[in-house]
Each structure stands twice: as C-alpha cells, then as structure tokens.
Coordinates of N, CA and C in Angstrom, one line a residue:
X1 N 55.0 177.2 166.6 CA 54.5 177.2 167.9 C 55.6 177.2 169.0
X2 N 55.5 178.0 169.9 CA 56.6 178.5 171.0 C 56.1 177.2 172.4
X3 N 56.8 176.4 173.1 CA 56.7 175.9 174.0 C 56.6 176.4 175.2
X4 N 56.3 177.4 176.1 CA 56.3 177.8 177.8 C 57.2 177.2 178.3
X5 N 58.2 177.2 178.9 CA 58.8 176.4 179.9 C 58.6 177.9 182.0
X6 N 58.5 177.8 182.4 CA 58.5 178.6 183.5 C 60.0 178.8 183.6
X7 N 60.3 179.9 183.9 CA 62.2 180.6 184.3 C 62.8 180.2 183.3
X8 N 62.6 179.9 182.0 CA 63.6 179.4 180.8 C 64.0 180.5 180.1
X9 N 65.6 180.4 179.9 CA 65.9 182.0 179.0 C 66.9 181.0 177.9
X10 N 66.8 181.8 177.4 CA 67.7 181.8 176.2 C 69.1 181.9 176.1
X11 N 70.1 180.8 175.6 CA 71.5 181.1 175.8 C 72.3 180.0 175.6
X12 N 73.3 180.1 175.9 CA 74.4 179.0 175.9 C 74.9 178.5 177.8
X13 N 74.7 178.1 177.9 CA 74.5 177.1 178.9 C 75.7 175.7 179.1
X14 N 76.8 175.6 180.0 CA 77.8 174.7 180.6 C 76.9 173.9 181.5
X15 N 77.5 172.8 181.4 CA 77.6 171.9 182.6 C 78.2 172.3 183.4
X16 N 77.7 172.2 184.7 CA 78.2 172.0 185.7 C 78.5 170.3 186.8
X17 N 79.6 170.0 186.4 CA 80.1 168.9 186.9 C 80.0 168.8 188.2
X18 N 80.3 169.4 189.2 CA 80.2 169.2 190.5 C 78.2 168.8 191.1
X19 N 77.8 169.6 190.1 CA 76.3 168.7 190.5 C 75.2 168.6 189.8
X20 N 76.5 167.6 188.7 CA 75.8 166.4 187.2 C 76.7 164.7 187.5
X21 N 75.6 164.0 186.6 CA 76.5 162.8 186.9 C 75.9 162.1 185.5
X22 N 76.5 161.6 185.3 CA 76.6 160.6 184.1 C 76.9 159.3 183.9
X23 N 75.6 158.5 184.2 CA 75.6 156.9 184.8 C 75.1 156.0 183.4
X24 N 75.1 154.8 183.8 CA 75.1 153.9 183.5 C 74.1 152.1 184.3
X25 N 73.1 151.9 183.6 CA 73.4 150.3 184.7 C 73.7 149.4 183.3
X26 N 73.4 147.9 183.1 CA 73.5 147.0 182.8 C 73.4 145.8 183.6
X27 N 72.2 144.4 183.1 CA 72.3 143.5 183.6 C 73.9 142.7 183.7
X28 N 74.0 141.8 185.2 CA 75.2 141.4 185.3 C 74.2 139.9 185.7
X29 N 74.9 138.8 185.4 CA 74.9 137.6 185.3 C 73.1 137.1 185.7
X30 N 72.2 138.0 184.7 CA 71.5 137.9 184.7 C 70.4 137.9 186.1
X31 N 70.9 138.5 186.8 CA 70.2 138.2 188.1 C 69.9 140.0 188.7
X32 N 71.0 140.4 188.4 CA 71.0 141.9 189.2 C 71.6 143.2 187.9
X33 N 71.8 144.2 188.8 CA 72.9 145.4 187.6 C 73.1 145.8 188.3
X34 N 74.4 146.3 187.7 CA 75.2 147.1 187.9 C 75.3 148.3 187.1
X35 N 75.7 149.5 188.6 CA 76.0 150.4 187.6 C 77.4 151.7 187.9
X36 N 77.7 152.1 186.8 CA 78.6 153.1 186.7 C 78.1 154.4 186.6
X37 N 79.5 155.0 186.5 CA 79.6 156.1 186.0 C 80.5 156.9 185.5
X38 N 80.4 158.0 184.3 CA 81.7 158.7 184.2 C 82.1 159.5 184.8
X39 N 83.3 159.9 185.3 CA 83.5 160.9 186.4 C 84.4 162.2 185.5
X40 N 84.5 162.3 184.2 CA 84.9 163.3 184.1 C 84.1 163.8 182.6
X41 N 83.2 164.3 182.6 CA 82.4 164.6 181.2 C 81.9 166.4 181.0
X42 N 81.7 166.8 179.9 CA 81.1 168.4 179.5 C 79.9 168.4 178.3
X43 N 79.2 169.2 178.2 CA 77.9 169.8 177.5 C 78.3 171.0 177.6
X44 N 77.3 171.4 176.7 CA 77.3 172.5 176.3 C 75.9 172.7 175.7
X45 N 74.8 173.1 176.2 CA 73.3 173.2 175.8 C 73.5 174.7 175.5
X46 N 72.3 174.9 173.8 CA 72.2 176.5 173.7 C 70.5 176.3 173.3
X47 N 70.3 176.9 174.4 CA 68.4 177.0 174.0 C 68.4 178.0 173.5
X48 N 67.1 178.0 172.5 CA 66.9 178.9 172.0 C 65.8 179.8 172.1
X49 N 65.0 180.7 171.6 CA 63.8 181.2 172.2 C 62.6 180.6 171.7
X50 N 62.6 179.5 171.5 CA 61.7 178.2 171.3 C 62.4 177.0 171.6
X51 N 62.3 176.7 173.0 CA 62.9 175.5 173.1 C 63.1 174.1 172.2
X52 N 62.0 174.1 171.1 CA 62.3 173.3 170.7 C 63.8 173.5 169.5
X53 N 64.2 174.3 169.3 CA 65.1 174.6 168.1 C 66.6 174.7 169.1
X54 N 66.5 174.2 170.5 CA 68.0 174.4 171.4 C 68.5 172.7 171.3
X55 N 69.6 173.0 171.3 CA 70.9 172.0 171.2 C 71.6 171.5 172.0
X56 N 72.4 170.3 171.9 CA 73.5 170.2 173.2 C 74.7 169.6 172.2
X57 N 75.6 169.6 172.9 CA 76.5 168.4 172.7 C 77.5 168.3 173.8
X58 N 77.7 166.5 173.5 CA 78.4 166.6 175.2 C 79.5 165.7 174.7
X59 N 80.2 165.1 175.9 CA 81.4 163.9 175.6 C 81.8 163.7 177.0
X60 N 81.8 162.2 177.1 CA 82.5 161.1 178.1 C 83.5 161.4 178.3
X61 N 84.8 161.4 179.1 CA 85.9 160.4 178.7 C 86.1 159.5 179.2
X62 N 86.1 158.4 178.4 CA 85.8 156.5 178.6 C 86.7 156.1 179.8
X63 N 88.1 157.1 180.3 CA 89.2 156.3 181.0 C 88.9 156.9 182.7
X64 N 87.4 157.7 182.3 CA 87.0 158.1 183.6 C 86.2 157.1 184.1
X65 N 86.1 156.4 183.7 CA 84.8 155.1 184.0 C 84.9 154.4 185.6
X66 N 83.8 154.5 186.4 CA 84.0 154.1 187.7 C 83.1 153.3 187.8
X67 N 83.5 152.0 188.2 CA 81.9 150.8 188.5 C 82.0 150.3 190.2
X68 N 83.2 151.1 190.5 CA 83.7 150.6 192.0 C 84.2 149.5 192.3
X69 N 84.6 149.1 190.9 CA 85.8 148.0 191.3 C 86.9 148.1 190.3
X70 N 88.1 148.4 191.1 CA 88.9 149.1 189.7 C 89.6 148.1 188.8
X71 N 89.1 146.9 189.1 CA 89.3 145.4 188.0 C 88.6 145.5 187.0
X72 N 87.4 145.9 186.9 CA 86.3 145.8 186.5 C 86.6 147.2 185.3
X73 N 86.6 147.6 186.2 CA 86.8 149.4 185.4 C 88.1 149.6 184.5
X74 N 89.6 148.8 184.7 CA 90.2 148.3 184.1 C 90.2 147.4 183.0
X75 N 89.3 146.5 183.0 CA 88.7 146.4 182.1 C 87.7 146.8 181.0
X76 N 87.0 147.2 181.7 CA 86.3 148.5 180.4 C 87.3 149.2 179.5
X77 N 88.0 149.7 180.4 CA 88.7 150.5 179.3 C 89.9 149.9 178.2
X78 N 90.1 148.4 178.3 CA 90.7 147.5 177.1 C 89.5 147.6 175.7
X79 N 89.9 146.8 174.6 CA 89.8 146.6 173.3 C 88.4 145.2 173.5
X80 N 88.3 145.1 174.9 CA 87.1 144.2 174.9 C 85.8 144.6 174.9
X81 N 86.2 145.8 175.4 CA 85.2 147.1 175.7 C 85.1 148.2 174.6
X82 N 85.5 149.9 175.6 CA 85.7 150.3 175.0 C 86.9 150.9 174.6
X83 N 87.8 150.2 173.9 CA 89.4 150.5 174.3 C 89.5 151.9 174.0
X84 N 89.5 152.3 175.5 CA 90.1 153.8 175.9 C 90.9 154.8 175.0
X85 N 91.9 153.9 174.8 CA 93.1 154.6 174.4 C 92.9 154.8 172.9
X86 N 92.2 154.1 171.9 CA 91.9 154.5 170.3 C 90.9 155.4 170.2
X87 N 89.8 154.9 171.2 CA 88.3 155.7 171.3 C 88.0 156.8 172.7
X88 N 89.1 157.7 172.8 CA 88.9 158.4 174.4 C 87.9 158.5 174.8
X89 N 87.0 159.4 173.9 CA 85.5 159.8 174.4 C 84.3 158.9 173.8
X90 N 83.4 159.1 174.5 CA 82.2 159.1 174.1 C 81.0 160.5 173.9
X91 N 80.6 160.5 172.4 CA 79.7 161.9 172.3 C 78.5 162.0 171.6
X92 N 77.9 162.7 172.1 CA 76.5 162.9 171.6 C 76.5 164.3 171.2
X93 N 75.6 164.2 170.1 CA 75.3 165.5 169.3 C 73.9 165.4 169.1
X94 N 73.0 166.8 169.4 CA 71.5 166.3 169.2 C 71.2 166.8 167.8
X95 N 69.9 166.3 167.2 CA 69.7 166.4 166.1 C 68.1 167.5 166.3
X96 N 68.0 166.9 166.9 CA 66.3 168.1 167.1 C 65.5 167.6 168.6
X97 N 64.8 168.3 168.8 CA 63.9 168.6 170.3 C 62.3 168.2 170.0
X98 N 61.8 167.6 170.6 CA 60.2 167.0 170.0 C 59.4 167.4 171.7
X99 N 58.4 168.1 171.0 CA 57.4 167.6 173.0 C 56.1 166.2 172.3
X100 N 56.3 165.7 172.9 CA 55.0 164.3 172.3 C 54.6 164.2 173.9
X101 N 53.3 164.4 173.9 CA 52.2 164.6 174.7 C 52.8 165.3 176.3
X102 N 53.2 166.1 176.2 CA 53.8 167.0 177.1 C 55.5 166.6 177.5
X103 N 55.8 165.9 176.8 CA 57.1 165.2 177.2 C 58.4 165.7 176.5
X104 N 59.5 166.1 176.6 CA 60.3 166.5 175.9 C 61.3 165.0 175.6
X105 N 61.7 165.3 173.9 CA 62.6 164.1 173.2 C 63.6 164.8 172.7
X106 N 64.9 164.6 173.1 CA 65.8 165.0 172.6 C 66.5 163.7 171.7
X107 N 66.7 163.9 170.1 CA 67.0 163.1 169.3 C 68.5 163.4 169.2
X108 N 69.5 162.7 168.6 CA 70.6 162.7 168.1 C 72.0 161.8 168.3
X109 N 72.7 162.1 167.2 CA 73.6 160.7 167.4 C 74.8 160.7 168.6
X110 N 74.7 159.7 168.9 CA 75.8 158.9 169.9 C 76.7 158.1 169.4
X111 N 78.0 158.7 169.9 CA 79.1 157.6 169.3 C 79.8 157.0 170.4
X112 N 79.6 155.8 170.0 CA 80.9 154.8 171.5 C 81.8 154.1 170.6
X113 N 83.2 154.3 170.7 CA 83.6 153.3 170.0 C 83.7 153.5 168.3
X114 N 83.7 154.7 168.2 CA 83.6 154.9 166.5 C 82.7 154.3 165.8
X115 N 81.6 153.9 166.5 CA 80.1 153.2 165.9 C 79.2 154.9 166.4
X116 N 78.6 155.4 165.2 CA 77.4 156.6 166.0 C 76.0 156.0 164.9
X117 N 75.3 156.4 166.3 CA 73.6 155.3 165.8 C 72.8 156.7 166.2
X118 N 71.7 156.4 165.9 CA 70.6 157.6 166.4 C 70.3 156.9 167.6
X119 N 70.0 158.2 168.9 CA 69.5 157.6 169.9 C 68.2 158.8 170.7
X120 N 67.6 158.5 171.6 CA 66.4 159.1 172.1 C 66.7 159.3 173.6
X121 N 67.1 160.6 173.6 CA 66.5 160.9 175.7 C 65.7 161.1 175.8
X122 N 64.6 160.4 176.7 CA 63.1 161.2 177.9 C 64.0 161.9 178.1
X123 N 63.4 163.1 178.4 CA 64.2 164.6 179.0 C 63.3 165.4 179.7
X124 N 63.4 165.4 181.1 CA 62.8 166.4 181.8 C 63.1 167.4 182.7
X125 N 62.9 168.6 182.6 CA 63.1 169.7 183.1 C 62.8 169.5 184.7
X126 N 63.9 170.1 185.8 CA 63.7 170.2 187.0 C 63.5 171.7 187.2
X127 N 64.0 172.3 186.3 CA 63.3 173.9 186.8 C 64.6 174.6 186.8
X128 N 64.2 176.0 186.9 CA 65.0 176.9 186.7 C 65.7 177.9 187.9
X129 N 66.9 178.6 187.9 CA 66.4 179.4 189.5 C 68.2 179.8 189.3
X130 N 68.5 180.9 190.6 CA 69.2 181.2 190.9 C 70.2 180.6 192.2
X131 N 71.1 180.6 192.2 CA 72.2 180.1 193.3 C 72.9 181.2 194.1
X132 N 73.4 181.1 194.9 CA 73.8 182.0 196.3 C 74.5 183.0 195.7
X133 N 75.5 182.5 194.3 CA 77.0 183.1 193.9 C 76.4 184.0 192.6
X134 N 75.0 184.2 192.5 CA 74.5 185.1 191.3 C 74.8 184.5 190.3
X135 N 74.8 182.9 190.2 CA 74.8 182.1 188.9 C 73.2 181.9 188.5
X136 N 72.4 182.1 187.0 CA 71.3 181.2 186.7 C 71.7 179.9 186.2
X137 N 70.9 178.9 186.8 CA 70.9 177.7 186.7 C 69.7 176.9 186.2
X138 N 70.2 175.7 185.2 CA 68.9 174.9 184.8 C 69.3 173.3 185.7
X139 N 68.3 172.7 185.7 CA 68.4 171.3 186.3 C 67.1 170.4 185.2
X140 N 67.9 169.2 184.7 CA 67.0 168.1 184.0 C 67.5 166.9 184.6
X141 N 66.9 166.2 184.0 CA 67.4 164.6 184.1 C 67.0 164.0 182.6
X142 N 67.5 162.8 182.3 CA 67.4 162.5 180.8 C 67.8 161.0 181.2
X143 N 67.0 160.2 179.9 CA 67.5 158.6 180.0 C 67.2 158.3 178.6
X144 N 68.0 157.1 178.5 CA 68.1 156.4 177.0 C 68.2 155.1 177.6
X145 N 68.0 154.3 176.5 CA 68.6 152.8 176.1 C 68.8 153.0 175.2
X146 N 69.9 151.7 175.1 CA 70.8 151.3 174.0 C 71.2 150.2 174.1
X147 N 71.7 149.4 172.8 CA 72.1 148.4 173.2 C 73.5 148.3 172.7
X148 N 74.2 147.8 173.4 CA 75.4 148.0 173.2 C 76.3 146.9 172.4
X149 N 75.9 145.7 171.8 CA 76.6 145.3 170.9 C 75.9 146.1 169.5
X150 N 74.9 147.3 169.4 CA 75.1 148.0 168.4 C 76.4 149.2 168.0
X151 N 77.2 149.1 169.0 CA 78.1 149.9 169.4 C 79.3 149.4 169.3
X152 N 79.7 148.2 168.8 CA 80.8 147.1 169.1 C 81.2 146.7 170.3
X153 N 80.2 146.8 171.5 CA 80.5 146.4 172.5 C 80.1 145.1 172.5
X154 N 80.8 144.0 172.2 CA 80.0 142.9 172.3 C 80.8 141.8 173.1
X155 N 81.6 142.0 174.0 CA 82.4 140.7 175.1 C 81.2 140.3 175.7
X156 N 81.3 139.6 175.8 CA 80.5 138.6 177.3 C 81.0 137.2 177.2
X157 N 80.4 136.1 178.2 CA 81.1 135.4 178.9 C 79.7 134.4 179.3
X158 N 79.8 133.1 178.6 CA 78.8 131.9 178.7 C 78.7 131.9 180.6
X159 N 77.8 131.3 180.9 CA 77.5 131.2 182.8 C 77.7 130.0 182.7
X160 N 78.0 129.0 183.8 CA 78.2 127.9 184.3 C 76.3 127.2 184.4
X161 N 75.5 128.0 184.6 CA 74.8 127.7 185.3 C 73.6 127.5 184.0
X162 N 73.9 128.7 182.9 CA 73.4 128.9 181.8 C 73.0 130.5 181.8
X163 N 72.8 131.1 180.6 CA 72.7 132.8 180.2 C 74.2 133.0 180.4
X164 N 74.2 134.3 179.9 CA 75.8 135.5 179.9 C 75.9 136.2 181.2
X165 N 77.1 136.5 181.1 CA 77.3 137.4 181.9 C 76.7 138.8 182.0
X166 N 76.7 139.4 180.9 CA 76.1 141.0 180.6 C 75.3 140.6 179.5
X167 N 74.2 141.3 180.0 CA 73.0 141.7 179.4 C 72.9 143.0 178.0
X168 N 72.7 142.9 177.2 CA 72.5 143.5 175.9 C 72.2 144.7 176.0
X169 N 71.3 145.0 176.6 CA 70.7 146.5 177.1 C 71.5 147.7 178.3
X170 N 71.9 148.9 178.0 CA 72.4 149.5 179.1 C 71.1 150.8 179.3
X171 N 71.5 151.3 180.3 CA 70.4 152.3 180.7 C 71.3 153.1 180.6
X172 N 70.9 154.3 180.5 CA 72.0 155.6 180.2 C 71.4 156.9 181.0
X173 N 71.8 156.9 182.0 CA 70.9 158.4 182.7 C 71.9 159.3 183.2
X174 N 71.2 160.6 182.7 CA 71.8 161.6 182.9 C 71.0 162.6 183.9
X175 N 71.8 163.1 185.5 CA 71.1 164.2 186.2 C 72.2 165.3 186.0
X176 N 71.7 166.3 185.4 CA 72.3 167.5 184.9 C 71.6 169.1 185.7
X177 N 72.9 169.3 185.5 CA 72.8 171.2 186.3 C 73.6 172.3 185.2
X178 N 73.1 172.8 184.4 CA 73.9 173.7 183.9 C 73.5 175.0 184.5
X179 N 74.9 175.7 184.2 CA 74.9 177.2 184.4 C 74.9 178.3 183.1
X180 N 74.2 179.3 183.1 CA 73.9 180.2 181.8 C 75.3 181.2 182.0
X181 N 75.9 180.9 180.5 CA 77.1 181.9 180.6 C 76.7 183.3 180.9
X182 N 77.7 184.0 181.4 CA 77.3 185.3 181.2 C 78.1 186.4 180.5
X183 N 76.9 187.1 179.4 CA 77.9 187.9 178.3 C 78.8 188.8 178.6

C-alpha cells in the first residue's frame, strides 16, 4: 500500500542548514530547561515512491554545541559529557518509516558517545513547494526522547536544596528544510 503525501517526489534530498535547526531541551535544577542546539549538522533523506520505504541519515558535530553560555557549552564537550574530541559526531541512521493512525514514525538507531540504542521520531510533514532560485523543497519537523544516561551521559550534581541538577530525559527536535538534488 502506497501512502499520498500532496507535492511528494521521489529522490535524494540534502539538508538545507541555513533553514534547519537541531535542538535540544533538558530539565535544569529541576525547576525549568534548558535548551541547545547544534550549529553545524547534515542529512541526507532518499524517499522513495512509497514513502514508507525512504530513508535518512544524518550527524551532529558535538563541538558545535550552543546552549548560550560558552561555560556551559565547554563543558558539554569534556569526557563528562560528550567528550567531543573521541566522539565528534552524533548519528542517526533510520531503520524503517511506519504511518500509525495518520502519523508518520521514523525508527532507527542513534549513536552519542559510542552507545547506539533504537530511537522513535513523531515526524511531520510541512509540505512541499518551490523557492524563488528554482530549488524543490520539503519542510518537516520531528521529535524524540531519550534518555541520556542510556547514552553514557550520566554527570550530574546533588542540589543543596535536594533533586539534581539535570534531569534524565532530553527532548530532541528537529525543524528541517531539505532540498531535492538535481540530476
């Protein structure tokens, strides 16, 4: 069975960085979150002529990490975290495409840190269309959770008051624009 998507074609498909982003939050000392993001990352989606049988794979690089405090972000990228410098990237590779009750699931593994787990994006299509410069273009958005001492992320830091500093759970959201190569 073939899925419909409206303006969907077939192909190999880039990110377009200049207008995607690749965030992050996590609880911070129990009260609020914070969030990041990575400022330098790539995909590569190839749909196919059944959406469900199209693919992606993408990658972080960890030392692009921005939380707007470059103390903070400095530390991310130590051996408390994710030490940058053994583990550059972070990558996901999908494993298969599901629609469950009109919804698209993109399955596949994620690796942080030389730990890769199975993980699940909500994935939703923003639609399809043309740009001024005669590029075709797709737009989605996607989210996960995870938790990140499944990943060897496990620092934190007792509170004075009681609870940790960082919260177990990160949110992982992705707003994406790719552009359809042209043969």
């Amino acid at each position: 069975m073939t899925t419909e998507i409206p303006g969907y074609k077939a192909g190999t498909w880039t990110i377009d960085p200049t207008h995607s982003e690749v965030g992050f939050s996590i609880r911070h000392i129990m009260i609020s979150k914070v969030k990041g993001k990575f400022e330098q990352f790539n995909a590569t989606f190839v749909t196919a002529p059944n959406p469900l049988d199209s693919t992606v794979t993408a990658s972080a690089v960890v030392a692009s990490i921005n939380t707007n405090e470059p103390n903070r972000d400095g530390h991310l990228r130590t051996g408390d975290f994710f030490d940058a410098e053994t583990y550059p990237t972070i990558d996901f590779v999908s494993t298969g495409v599901r629609q469950v009750k009109g919804d698209f699931l993109v399955d596949g593994d994620l690796t942080i840190k030389g730990v890769t787990k199975p993980v699940t994006f909500e994935f939703e299509f923003g639609g399809f269309g043309g740009d001024p410069y005669g590029n075709y273009k797709a737009g989605a958005s996607a989210r996960t959770e995870i938790n990140r001492e499944d990943f060897g992320l496990t620092y934190n830091a007792a509170l004075e008051t009681g609870g940790v500093l960082l919260g177990e759970k990160v949110t992982i959201t992705l707003e994406l624009q790719a552009v359809l190569n042209q043969d």
